[in-house]
RNA sequence: CGCGGGAUGGAGCAGUCCGGUAGCUCGCGAGGCUCAUAACCUCGAGGUCAUAGGUUCGAAUCCUAUUCCCGCAACCA
């Protein structure tokens, strides 16, 4: 019985390029969709660019063009990346489309009718120069709690406290530098609490969500009244204007998930399908693939909106973790923040498709791209095991083709045919790692068979011709089964093998019947080994592509120059601060030469050393410096260092720190204490 | 006590729900083969399953406590 399945991936934002992290999601979804199609299900894969919001508006302004130009450019880039990674959408739309507007209006009608929309006044910071309201991340200022400077509008990176932008001391707009004004505006709110009962049931019952996700929602959101969701933004805003609230626009997160529906509508129009049969039909399964960061929107607001507007609810929301590279967060300065196009400049997309598949499970764990393992896995599994099967047999049957009846093989083909359902089940569940392991076990059996039969020995005697043909017929059929099972992951390999053996691979069931009596085309390498150097080259390129001129005054020539030497690394990690200060502000910082009198180790402290600094005479200060990893007490004692002496004293776990010792470096063990030239005296001020 | 995930031979992971001889891939050592892209096959070394208690005939698995890592905390997948 064929199922009707609609699948989506989260919509990439039209303000950035696709990178390896995004691909965890798109590749996983694509493999799942291809699997469903191979199984004979009616399956459609929907995605779109997410185009609305402040960020796009700001970018268009900066580049002095229209939002539609930004969107069009990014769309082209996204489509190219997806295409080259063999991610095959049935429809790739845009949230900025007529169809999406239509659905937004439709769902809105229901929300209004259900009396779920409330109007409230909201205080928000307004940039009078840029003429726009400021989202939290566009405001910076001094943390109201710990007085750390240059913190974002929502939380302090230094002390970790959260607050609202209007709490900031000395706030300024990152757009224009202007001091924001506090303005009051009307906003519309979606009263989610009114659907609390429905959401309790929907999230906790059935298999809509992975158990850990359901648990998370229960403990974190559903155990208290659900907050109202602010879904409007006053002009100027790039998005759809709210029909019954002129001058206000839907917040980007309202129309983004609706993009799934709007894009389906566009696809239905193009292919003359019935829209109702996809989004107003309980027989249709809807599967969303998303990252864990947007769980909240897809498991609470989105079902609430669909429920209200009487659309089909998702059958399942598949939530995955993030990508780490060599165990750490992707990092621009380390070069591990690799864009899709950079990867493709150096490596075959099949490698990444397989590698991700071999690591993906039905869980929200982060997936680690271990670069050494990547090389080892691709080479030993794909080249050494799978492709090698064809490589070591095809040549022997180049002229005679496959045997006309399927030979005795000791039950090997039947065994792999029987694996079909188990592999299919693991793929259905999204446990691609298990599926890959099962497939590799089948490849091991096939390699062992060829080893034992040793056709290369038999072939020396022409009397064994038939026997050799039979052995290779078995070998190639076992190989073909494996490639069928791998087809969702490696579509290009499946196509090539279809051509090699004269029959296209198009259905999962083909693994049940051996190919016999067909000619075998000239064998060519189906996949080449990956070299460590290629991966290294990609990482190097990743470092360079992220060196961008940080200040508008930097000419491209200068930027290019700095990429050539090591200075760029430091500058990439920490670009020049754009904001200028005047001489008075600099003068406010009291820098002094100090002598390190004593250094005490604090055994319990992980990072801190306790320094006692002398400024001449009896004047001393105690400073806790986070340099334990880089310096031993012996190396510091007696040295002259530079110290900020008028810094607000800071209470720390082991005492109060009364100043700060100046260091260069990125932290940890990469730290270098600064010293004055010889002749300087403790207590001297630095100008 | 904010929430969640994790800790298993050198590396990455499975096994944990439903206790019963500790498994896979890579790497390492020895041998075999020479058809194959330094590929393939066989054998071997290497783990007190984070720690401490408890339940049990029996615990990686169940219970309790502790330690350490990582992610998230509501417009970065």
XYZ file of C-alpha atoms (C1' of nucleotides) in Angstrom:
764
model
C 0.000 0.000 0.000
C 1.621 3.205 -1.148
C 1.799 6.027 1.362
C 1.383 9.716 0.585
C 4.174 11.629 2.248
C 5.032 15.314 2.310
C 8.527 16.080 3.572
C 10.152 19.387 4.423
C 13.517 20.666 5.566
C 13.782 23.895 7.531
C 13.949 26.917 5.274
C 17.450 28.366 4.931
C 17.611 32.078 5.581
C 18.277 34.180 2.513
C 20.996 36.077 4.298
C 23.742 33.475 4.273
C 25.308 30.673 2.331
C 24.740 26.982 2.901
C 27.459 25.390 5.019
C 28.313 21.908 6.244
C 26.075 22.338 9.282
C 23.001 23.011 7.162
C 23.838 19.958 5.117
C 23.338 17.620 8.066
C 19.694 18.453 7.642
C 19.280 18.686 3.892
C 21.277 15.533 3.176
C 19.431 13.580 5.824
C 16.080 14.710 4.483
C 17.070 14.033 0.898
C 18.197 10.505 1.755
C 14.954 9.847 3.572
C 12.905 11.184 0.650
C 14.852 9.176 -1.905
C 14.347 6.108 0.255
C 10.571 6.674 0.326
C 10.493 7.124 -3.422
C 12.521 3.971 -4.036
C 10.061 2.106 -1.862
C 7.293 3.178 -4.185
C 5.651 5.728 -1.929
C 4.213 8.940 -3.251
C 6.587 11.410 -1.689
C 7.184 15.097 -2.285
C 10.088 17.111 -0.913
C 9.322 20.770 -0.231
C 11.657 23.558 0.765
C 12.061 27.302 0.206
C 14.160 30.314 1.013
C 13.177 32.173 4.152
C 13.269 35.740 2.959
C 11.635 38.097 5.435
C 12.802 39.939 8.506
C 15.047 42.703 9.680
C 18.345 41.131 8.675
C 17.450 41.057 4.987
C 16.147 44.596 5.170
C 19.352 45.834 6.763
C 21.491 44.001 4.286
C 19.622 45.432 1.338
C 20.110 48.909 2.776
C 23.808 48.364 3.302
C 24.238 47.131 -0.237
C 22.041 49.923 -1.464
C 19.716 47.628 -3.362
C 16.268 46.123 -3.162
C 15.434 43.234 -0.832
C 14.397 41.275 -3.904
C 17.938 41.603 -5.275
C 19.429 40.138 -2.118
C 16.892 37.330 -2.202
C 17.404 36.534 -5.861
C 21.163 36.393 -5.504
C 21.059 34.124 -2.489
C 18.445 31.885 -4.040
C 20.722 31.251 -6.982
C 23.574 30.351 -4.679
C 21.420 28.071 -2.512
C 19.992 26.233 -5.502
C 23.425 25.699 -6.965
C 24.750 24.258 -3.700
C 21.761 21.953 -3.239
C 21.910 20.806 -6.799
C 25.575 19.938 -6.647
C 25.023 17.971 -3.449
C 22.289 16.044 -5.257
C 19.601 17.304 -2.944
C 16.499 16.923 -5.048
C 13.597 19.112 -4.015
C 10.337 18.621 -5.807
C 9.660 22.296 -5.259
C 11.932 25.013 -3.940
C 9.920 28.128 -3.255
C 10.206 31.362 -1.370
C 8.366 32.778 1.601
C 8.087 35.975 -0.407
C 5.622 34.489 -2.909
C 1.985 35.056 -3.772
C 1.133 31.513 -2.730
C 2.687 32.036 0.666
C 0.857 35.304 1.136
C -2.376 33.524 0.286
C -1.839 30.847 2.937
C -0.707 33.423 5.508
C -3.974 35.260 5.031
C -5.967 32.054 5.217
C -4.424 30.894 8.485
C -4.763 34.404 9.899
C -8.526 34.374 9.315
C -8.835 31.250 11.441
C -6.626 32.635 14.199
C -8.758 35.798 14.356
C -11.972 33.824 14.263
C -10.773 31.637 17.111
C -10.086 34.815 19.066
C -6.448 33.906 19.547
C -4.998 37.289 18.617
C -4.594 39.970 21.258
C -3.288 43.516 20.987
C -0.742 44.822 23.483
C 1.569 47.773 23.786
C 5.254 46.980 23.612
C 8.207 49.150 24.453
C 10.984 48.732 21.980
C 14.142 50.581 21.147
C 14.030 52.679 17.994
C 16.987 53.891 15.999
C 16.164 57.476 14.982
C 18.910 57.659 12.381
C 18.262 54.341 10.661
C 14.527 54.897 11.129
C 13.815 51.397 12.326
C 13.025 49.423 15.430
C 15.924 47.429 16.719
C 15.910 43.709 17.345
C 17.847 42.725 20.463
C 20.950 41.783 18.571
C 21.200 45.187 16.944
C 21.612 46.933 20.262
C 24.812 46.919 22.254
C 25.737 48.542 25.504
C 27.024 47.982 29.005
C 25.640 45.060 30.983
C 23.421 46.397 33.798
C 24.646 43.670 36.142
C 28.363 43.205 35.707
C 29.088 46.403 33.767
C 30.810 44.503 30.987
C 30.907 46.718 27.931
C 29.844 46.032 24.407
C 27.210 43.401 25.213
C 24.208 42.486 23.068
C 20.725 43.592 23.917
C 19.412 40.306 25.266
C 22.124 38.846 27.450
C 25.622 39.393 28.719
C 28.353 37.118 27.454
C 30.502 37.930 30.452
C 28.197 37.243 33.375
C 25.540 35.256 31.531
C 22.604 37.244 32.878
C 19.678 38.021 30.623
C 17.769 41.284 30.397
C 15.937 43.404 27.875
C 17.672 45.931 25.630
C 16.210 48.880 27.506
C 18.057 47.758 30.671
C 21.405 48.298 28.968
C 23.565 51.137 30.225
C 24.631 53.498 27.433
C 22.876 51.571 24.668
C 23.716 52.241 21.061
C 22.475 50.954 17.746
C 24.908 48.756 15.859
C 23.345 50.025 12.643
C 24.005 53.730 12.971
C 25.690 54.160 16.327
C 22.792 56.340 17.423
C 21.419 56.235 20.928
C 18.115 54.395 20.634
C 14.873 55.926 21.813
C 12.342 53.961 23.742
C 9.119 53.934 21.783
C 5.808 52.306 22.469
C 4.051 50.472 19.696
C 1.069 48.197 19.372
C 1.889 44.577 18.679
C -0.303 41.587 18.012
C 0.123 38.469 20.089
C -0.853 34.882 19.470
C -2.306 33.527 22.693
C -0.768 30.115 22.742
C -1.996 29.356 26.227
C -5.523 28.949 24.851
C -4.276 25.835 23.038
C -2.366 24.422 25.990
C -4.597 21.386 26.261
C -4.269 20.560 22.609
C -0.486 20.943 22.737
C -0.190 18.760 25.812
C -1.948 16.020 23.983
C -0.290 16.472 20.629
C 3.266 16.609 21.940
C 2.950 13.828 24.501
C 0.866 11.276 22.625
C 1.831 9.132 19.685
C 5.098 9.331 17.855
C 5.014 12.900 16.651
C 8.203 13.623 18.517
C 11.270 11.799 19.738
C 10.805 10.888 23.413
C 13.567 13.205 24.627
C 11.962 16.114 22.786
C 8.519 15.422 24.217
C 10.100 15.302 27.658
C 11.911 18.577 27.065
C 8.696 20.358 26.068
C 6.853 18.920 29.027
C 9.445 20.128 31.521
C 10.386 23.383 29.976
C 7.247 24.881 28.441
C 4.140 22.885 29.116
C 4.512 22.835 32.900
C 3.522 26.481 33.125
C 1.233 28.839 31.202
C 2.480 29.298 27.662
C 3.553 32.816 26.905
C 1.901 34.937 24.274
C 3.847 35.079 21.075
C 4.581 38.489 19.583
C 3.867 38.005 15.891
C 3.742 41.511 14.496
C 6.337 44.145 13.784
C 5.686 47.787 13.052
C 6.901 49.346 9.821
C 9.499 49.516 8.473
C 9.798 45.773 8.194
C 10.383 43.494 5.232
C 7.539 40.995 5.068
C 3.813 40.722 4.504
C 1.596 43.480 5.789
C -1.099 42.264 8.136
C -4.420 42.799 6.327
C -6.484 43.991 9.277
C -3.662 45.857 11.030
C -2.202 48.281 8.496
C 1.307 49.540 9.036
C 2.254 46.301 10.736
C 3.845 43.185 9.354
C 3.902 39.540 10.290
C 7.029 38.588 12.157
C 9.264 36.375 10.016
C 8.607 33.311 12.166
C 4.900 33.531 11.402
C 5.291 33.192 7.666
C 8.399 30.982 7.602
C 6.744 27.652 8.490
C 3.759 28.667 6.399
C 6.321 28.611 3.606
C 6.035 24.820 3.698
C 2.368 25.129 2.814
C 2.766 28.007 0.398
C 5.464 26.164 -1.496
C 3.297 23.060 -1.631
C 0.567 25.217 -3.142
C 3.007 26.443 -5.790
C 3.995 22.863 -6.537
C 0.368 21.781 -6.768
C -0.356 24.542 -9.276
C 2.670 23.605 -11.343
C 1.983 19.881 -11.385
C -1.815 20.143 -11.337
C -2.174 18.358 -8.035
C -4.992 18.883 -5.598
C -3.789 21.065 -2.756
C -6.500 19.764 -0.434
C -5.257 16.210 -0.831
C -1.905 17.266 0.633
C -2.680 19.714 3.413
C -6.315 18.937 4.216
C -6.136 15.198 4.256
C -5.512 12.985 7.270
C -4.182 10.237 4.983
C -1.222 12.384 4.052
C 1.808 12.031 6.271
C 3.677 15.250 6.895
C 7.287 15.007 8.053
C 9.345 18.007 9.094
C 13.113 17.729 9.451
C 14.579 20.463 11.640
C 17.522 21.282 13.886
C 17.047 21.293 17.622
C 17.411 25.063 17.856
C 14.013 25.638 16.287
C 12.186 22.942 18.219
C 10.001 25.515 19.953
C 8.539 26.912 16.748
C 7.867 23.571 15.111
C 6.473 21.659 18.042
C 4.340 24.327 19.720
C 3.469 27.281 17.498
C 3.337 25.421 14.264
C 0.968 22.639 15.372
C -1.112 25.299 17.117
C -1.425 27.291 13.902
C -2.229 24.261 11.793
C -4.727 22.990 14.309
C -6.478 26.343 14.438
C -6.677 26.641 10.680
C -7.722 23.009 10.225
C -4.733 21.917 8.209
C -3.201 18.459 8.470
C -0.924 18.154 11.476
C 2.611 16.799 11.141
C 2.940 13.054 11.533
C 6.393 13.539 12.848
C 8.942 16.247 13.490
C 12.418 14.748 13.024
C 14.837 16.739 15.143
C 18.581 16.484 14.749
C 21.579 17.930 16.572
C 24.251 20.274 15.371
C 27.448 19.631 13.526
C 30.759 19.762 15.305
C 34.089 19.416 13.541
C 36.789 17.396 15.278
C 34.745 17.582 18.443
C 34.356 21.347 18.524
C 31.851 23.879 17.359
C 32.388 24.996 13.799
C 34.717 27.921 13.868
C 35.545 30.546 11.301
C 39.059 31.094 12.558
C 39.844 27.380 12.645
C 38.536 27.074 9.101
C 35.930 24.512 10.073
C 33.050 26.792 9.166
C 33.067 25.359 5.681
C 30.602 26.527 3.079
C 28.974 23.999 0.787
C 30.614 25.501 -2.272
C 34.056 25.344 -0.631
C 33.563 21.676 0.137
C 32.565 21.050 -3.458
C 35.679 22.780 -4.747
C 37.755 20.072 -3.094
C 35.672 16.966 -2.498
C 33.023 14.691 -3.990
C 29.562 15.231 -2.431
C 29.160 11.447 -2.221
C 31.786 11.346 0.522
C 29.838 13.666 2.765
C 26.516 11.999 1.989
C 27.922 8.649 3.054
C 29.808 9.981 6.037
C 26.756 11.731 7.445
C 24.624 8.665 6.782
C 27.076 6.496 8.671
C 26.802 8.765 11.714
C 23.135 9.740 11.715
C 20.719 8.223 14.177
C 17.195 8.985 15.255
C 18.280 11.312 18.039
C 19.109 14.915 18.784
C 22.777 14.273 19.485
C 25.324 16.462 17.808
C 27.051 14.864 14.861
C 30.824 15.084 14.843
C 32.666 15.436 11.584
C 36.021 13.937 12.497
C 38.236 14.760 9.573
C 40.592 11.792 9.957
C 37.687 9.441 10.379
C 36.043 10.992 7.328
C 39.002 10.029 5.175
C 39.309 6.551 6.692
C 35.615 5.788 6.443
C 35.161 6.897 2.877
C 38.237 5.046 1.682
C 37.731 1.787 3.502
C 33.955 1.504 3.282
C 33.088 3.023 -0.057
C 36.223 2.418 -2.081
C 37.830 -0.539 -0.307
C 34.696 -2.537 0.300
C 31.811 -1.517 -1.913
C 33.211 -0.202 -5.144
C 36.065 -2.683 -4.966
C 33.535 -5.488 -5.446
C 32.838 -4.314 -8.964
C 36.429 -3.423 -9.537
C 37.635 -6.977 -8.851
C 34.950 -8.785 -10.869
C 33.660 -6.659 -13.748
C 36.811 -7.022 -15.831
C 36.460 -10.811 -15.992
C 32.996 -10.598 -17.570
C 33.577 -7.638 -19.842
C 33.187 -9.769 -22.948
C 30.826 -12.567 -21.920
C 28.375 -10.627 -19.709
C 26.485 -12.181 -16.819
C 25.563 -15.875 -16.745
C 22.154 -16.687 -18.212
C 20.954 -18.454 -15.079
C 21.753 -17.360 -11.558
C 24.495 -19.655 -10.203
C 24.661 -21.429 -6.874
C 26.096 -18.939 -4.379
C 25.708 -20.662 -1.032
C 22.649 -18.563 -0.190
C 24.474 -15.231 -0.286
C 22.032 -13.440 -2.578
C 19.060 -14.719 -0.598
C 20.667 -13.562 2.619
C 21.211 -10.038 1.347
C 17.709 -10.018 -0.134
C 16.399 -10.913 3.288
C 18.285 -7.955 4.807
C 16.060 -5.701 2.730
C 13.318 -5.231 5.317
C 15.677 -4.688 8.210
C 17.641 -2.078 6.320
C 14.406 -0.457 5.185
C 13.139 -0.326 8.761
C 16.247 1.381 10.049
C 16.108 3.935 7.243
C 12.419 4.541 7.871
C 13.301 5.330 11.487
C 16.090 7.640 10.401
C 18.733 5.323 11.829
C 20.969 5.632 8.822
C 24.015 4.627 10.836
C 22.521 1.202 11.496
C 21.492 0.867 7.887
C 25.024 1.626 6.746
C 26.448 -0.933 9.141
C 24.102 -3.598 7.813
C 25.055 -2.765 4.247
C 28.766 -2.941 5.051
C 28.274 -6.357 6.619
C 26.774 -7.510 3.334
C 29.791 -6.074 1.520
C 32.114 -8.011 3.833
C 30.328 -11.261 2.986
C 30.633 -10.549 -0.726
C 34.345 -9.753 -0.502
C 34.958 -12.932 1.431
C 33.114 -14.932 -1.220
C 35.270 -13.554 -3.996
C 38.366 -14.192 -1.964
C 37.430 -17.813 -1.398
C 36.450 -18.436 -5.016
C 39.633 -16.808 -6.330
C 38.492 -16.254 -9.915
C 41.930 -14.836 -10.742
C 43.417 -18.316 -10.278
C 40.710 -20.105 -12.256
C 40.917 -17.677 -15.139
C 44.367 -18.975 -16.046
C 42.785 -22.144 -17.424
C 40.301 -21.495 -20.306
C 38.366 -24.610 -19.269
C 37.165 -22.644 -16.211
C 35.561 -19.849 -18.249
C 32.020 -20.712 -17.219
C 32.997 -21.031 -13.589
C 34.655 -17.612 -13.616
C 31.601 -16.097 -15.283
C 29.382 -17.583 -12.575
C 31.547 -16.295 -9.743
C 31.558 -12.818 -11.202
C 27.816 -12.969 -11.825
C 27.368 -13.665 -8.125
C 29.861 -10.972 -7.154
C 28.257 -8.321 -9.336
C 24.765 -9.210 -8.179
C 25.784 -8.953 -4.530
C 27.375 -5.634 -5.419
C 24.192 -4.480 -7.138
C 22.078 -5.320 -4.090
C 24.369 -3.214 -1.933
C 24.189 -0.312 -4.351
C 20.388 -0.491 -4.347
C 20.383 -0.253 -0.572
C 22.818 2.648 -0.807
C 20.871 4.399 -3.573
C 19.123 6.869 -1.232
C 22.521 7.883 0.111
C 24.547 7.648 -3.096
C 22.237 8.348 -6.026
C 25.059 9.006 -8.434
C 26.697 5.666 -7.706
C 23.347 3.965 -8.297
C 23.049 5.667 -11.682
C 26.555 4.620 -12.717
C 25.989 1.024 -11.641
C 22.712 0.985 -13.527
C 24.668 1.923 -16.633
C 27.431 -0.589 -15.957
C 24.989 -3.465 -15.689
C 22.541 -2.255 -18.309
C 19.514 -1.797 -16.067
C 18.683 1.430 -14.206
C 18.178 1.240 -10.469
C 14.808 2.726 -9.640
C 13.147 0.571 -6.992
C 14.036 -1.023 -3.674
C 12.474 -4.327 -4.803
C 15.152 -4.738 -7.456
C 17.336 -6.145 -4.692
C 15.097 -9.211 -4.580
C 15.817 -10.424 -8.123
C 19.257 -11.081 -9.553
C 20.264 -9.762 -12.941
C 21.153 -12.489 -15.409
C 22.214 -12.757 -19.032
C 22.908 -9.053 -19.495
C 26.081 -7.589 -20.967
C 28.492 -5.707 -18.726
C 29.734 -2.348 -19.924
C 33.321 -1.235 -19.836
C 34.369 -0.847 -16.240
C 35.540 2.520 -15.057
C 36.347 3.563 -11.528
C 33.076 4.347 -9.818
C 34.615 6.451 -7.088
C 38.104 7.665 -6.299
C 39.874 7.597 -2.980
C 39.900 10.736 -0.907
C 43.273 12.103 0.127
C 43.983 13.754 3.426
C 45.512 16.674 1.531
C 42.199 17.443 -0.122
C 40.528 17.771 3.255
C 43.345 19.955 4.507
C 43.084 22.149 1.436
C 39.371 22.564 2.112
C 40.014 23.653 5.688
C 42.618 26.145 4.499
C 40.151 27.531 1.993
C 37.597 27.698 4.777
C 39.928 29.907 6.759
C 40.453 32.271 3.878
C 36.878 32.645 2.780
C 35.990 33.892 6.219
C 38.489 36.690 6.188
C 36.286 39.596 5.244
C 37.031 43.267 5.514
C 35.520 44.245 8.814
C 35.559 48.009 8.491
C 34.011 49.790 5.577
C 37.208 51.779 5.096
C 39.309 48.714 4.358
C 40.015 48.439 0.686
C 39.814 45.019 -0.910
C 43.495 45.234 -1.733
C 44.410 45.554 1.880
C 42.130 42.705 2.812
C 43.762 40.504 0.225
C 47.196 41.356 1.513
C 46.444 40.384 5.065
C 45.186 36.958 4.065
C 48.687 36.127 2.940
C 50.325 36.278 6.342
C 49.603 35.071 9.825
C 48.324 38.413 11.045
C 45.055 37.515 9.387
C 44.342 34.719 11.831
C 44.361 37.043 14.787
C 42.379 39.639 12.913
C 39.819 37.122 11.752
C 39.233 35.883 15.241
C 38.997 39.381 16.597
C 38.497 42.080 13.993
C 39.266 45.718 14.718
C 36.614 47.350 16.799
C 34.672 49.563 14.433
C 33.574 52.004 17.013
C 35.944 54.935 17.580
C 36.828 56.319 20.992
C 38.158 59.763 21.734
C 41.267 60.685 23.680
C 39.266 61.326 26.832
C 37.809 57.880 26.767
C 41.264 56.456 26.363
C 42.504 58.691 29.165
C 39.865 57.225 31.419
C 41.815 53.977 31.411
C 44.589 54.143 34.006
C 47.395 51.875 32.838
C 50.422 51.389 35.081
C 53.684 49.560 35.187
C 53.616 47.006 37.990
C 56.078 44.563 39.496
C 54.914 41.057 40.179
C 55.809 40.601 43.847
C 54.204 37.262 44.519
C 52.321 34.642 42.555
C 50.161 32.149 44.373
C 48.743 29.006 42.848
C 45.158 28.295 43.778
C 44.786 24.528 43.540
C 40.992 24.639 43.180
C 41.106 27.208 40.405
C 41.196 25.936 36.909
C 42.291 29.129 35.181
C 43.313 31.630 37.824
C 46.590 32.682 39.348
C 46.620 35.119 42.270
C 49.106 37.929 41.636
C 50.283 40.510 44.108
C 51.457 43.567 42.209
C 53.696 46.312 43.527
C 53.503 49.920 42.318
C 56.408 51.298 44.272
C 56.531 51.940 47.996
C 53.858 50.069 49.868
C 51.226 50.326 47.198
C 50.031 46.888 46.248
C 47.091 45.345 44.476
C 45.788 41.834 44.253
C 44.864 40.681 40.791
C 43.397 37.365 39.757
C 44.510 36.608 36.237
C 43.182 33.802 34.048
C 46.606 32.716 32.907
C 47.198 29.513 34.840
C 47.371 27.448 31.684
C 50.051 29.650 30.156
C 52.317 30.659 33.048
C 53.946 29.120 36.077
C 54.457 31.319 39.173
C 58.226 31.142 38.677
C 58.036 32.635 35.211
C 56.109 35.652 36.446
C 57.595 36.503 39.807
C 59.800 39.584 39.694
C 58.691 40.642 36.233
C 57.365 44.027 35.262
C 53.926 43.904 33.692
C 51.251 46.329 32.549
C 48.094 46.652 34.577
C 44.763 48.471 34.383
C 44.354 49.841 37.873
C 41.063 51.720 37.801
C 38.922 48.818 36.679
C 35.867 48.155 38.797
C 37.010 45.585 41.418
C 35.538 42.219 40.595
C 34.458 39.682 43.170
C 35.604 36.240 42.217
C 35.305 32.866 43.794
C 38.704 33.108 45.458
C 38.768 36.791 46.340
C 38.437 40.245 44.803
C 40.473 41.196 41.792
C 41.587 44.804 41.799
C 42.904 45.174 38.295
C 43.766 43.489 35.094
C 47.095 42.416 33.683
C 47.442 43.045 29.953
C 47.919 39.995 27.759
C 47.898 39.195 24.078
C 46.639 35.932 22.619
C 43.433 34.000 22.285
C 43.234 32.575 25.790
C 43.895 29.210 27.380
C 47.577 28.464 26.972
C 47.865 30.927 24.097
C 48.540 33.975 26.251
C 51.419 36.401 26.378
C 51.891 38.825 29.215
C 53.098 42.258 28.110
C 56.165 43.906 29.670
C 57.628 47.414 29.374
C 61.099 48.018 28.022
C 63.879 47.987 30.583
C 64.121 51.205 32.538
C 60.434 51.530 33.304
C 59.605 51.797 36.996
C 56.683 50.312 38.898
C 53.880 52.839 39.296
C 54.609 54.782 36.089
C 51.560 55.641 34.095
C 51.270 54.588 30.463
C 50.107 57.222 27.988
C 19.314 22.536 42.436
C 17.241 25.834 34.467
C 16.740 21.786 30.526
C 18.755 17.893 27.744
C 22.587 14.548 25.966
C 27.043 11.941 26.922
C 31.199 9.042 29.662
C 32.377 1.421 26.773
C 40.241 -1.146 24.374
C 44.621 4.446 20.858
C 40.172 7.200 17.834
C 34.864 7.199 16.594
C 30.629 4.537 18.055
C 26.800 0.113 18.942
C 24.928 -2.611 22.969
C 21.347 0.003 28.071
C 14.123 0.181 27.065
C 13.163 -6.210 27.811
C 20.027 -7.898 33.225
C 22.935 -13.742 31.340
C 30.208 -15.350 27.976
C 31.776 -7.119 25.920
C 30.705 -5.919 19.875
C 31.564 -2.862 15.193
C 34.625 0.444 12.033
C 39.359 2.681 11.840
C 44.250 2.291 13.813
C 48.213 -1.249 15.667
C 51.046 -6.383 15.325
C 51.708 -11.162 12.566
C 50.474 -14.026 8.358
C 47.939 -15.000 3.551
C 46.460 -13.417 -1.377
C 48.063 -10.689 -5.661
C 41.791 -9.983 -9.256
C 41.145 -5.061 -7.283
C 41.947 2.322 -6.503
C 48.705 0.468 -1.060
C 42.485 -2.470 -2.216
C 40.821 -8.020 -0.099
C 41.065 -12.445 3.501
C 42.743 -14.862 8.320
C 44.649 -14.570 13.198
C 46.266 -11.551 17.352
C 47.248 -7.650 21.177
C 44.484 -3.995 23.635
C 38.636 -2.587 27.824
C 37.995 -3.730 36.239
C 31.990 -0.526 30.272
C 33.531 7.516 34.528
C 33.486 6.752 40.247
C 31.215 4.808 44.844
C 27.387 2.154 46.964
C 22.857 -0.948 46.443
C 19.249 -4.806 44.235
C 20.217 -9.814 42.109
C 22.468 -16.480 41.537
C 24.290 -12.911 37.912
C 24.777 -5.653 36.311
C 27.780 -1.916 30.769
C 22.377 -2.790 31.296
C 18.027 -1.749 37.071
C 18.222 1.787 41.711
C 20.890 5.824 44.635
C 24.727 9.333 45.055
C 29.054 11.715 42.985
C 32.619 13.542 39.212
C 33.772 15.183 34.416
C 32.501 16.670 29.231
C 29.082 18.810 25.539
C 24.856 21.270 23.674
C 20.562 24.371 24.431
C 18.176 28.556 27.167
C 13.070 31.058 22.773
C 15.215 35.082 15.017
C 22.915 30.536 13.921
C 21.305 24.318 10.760
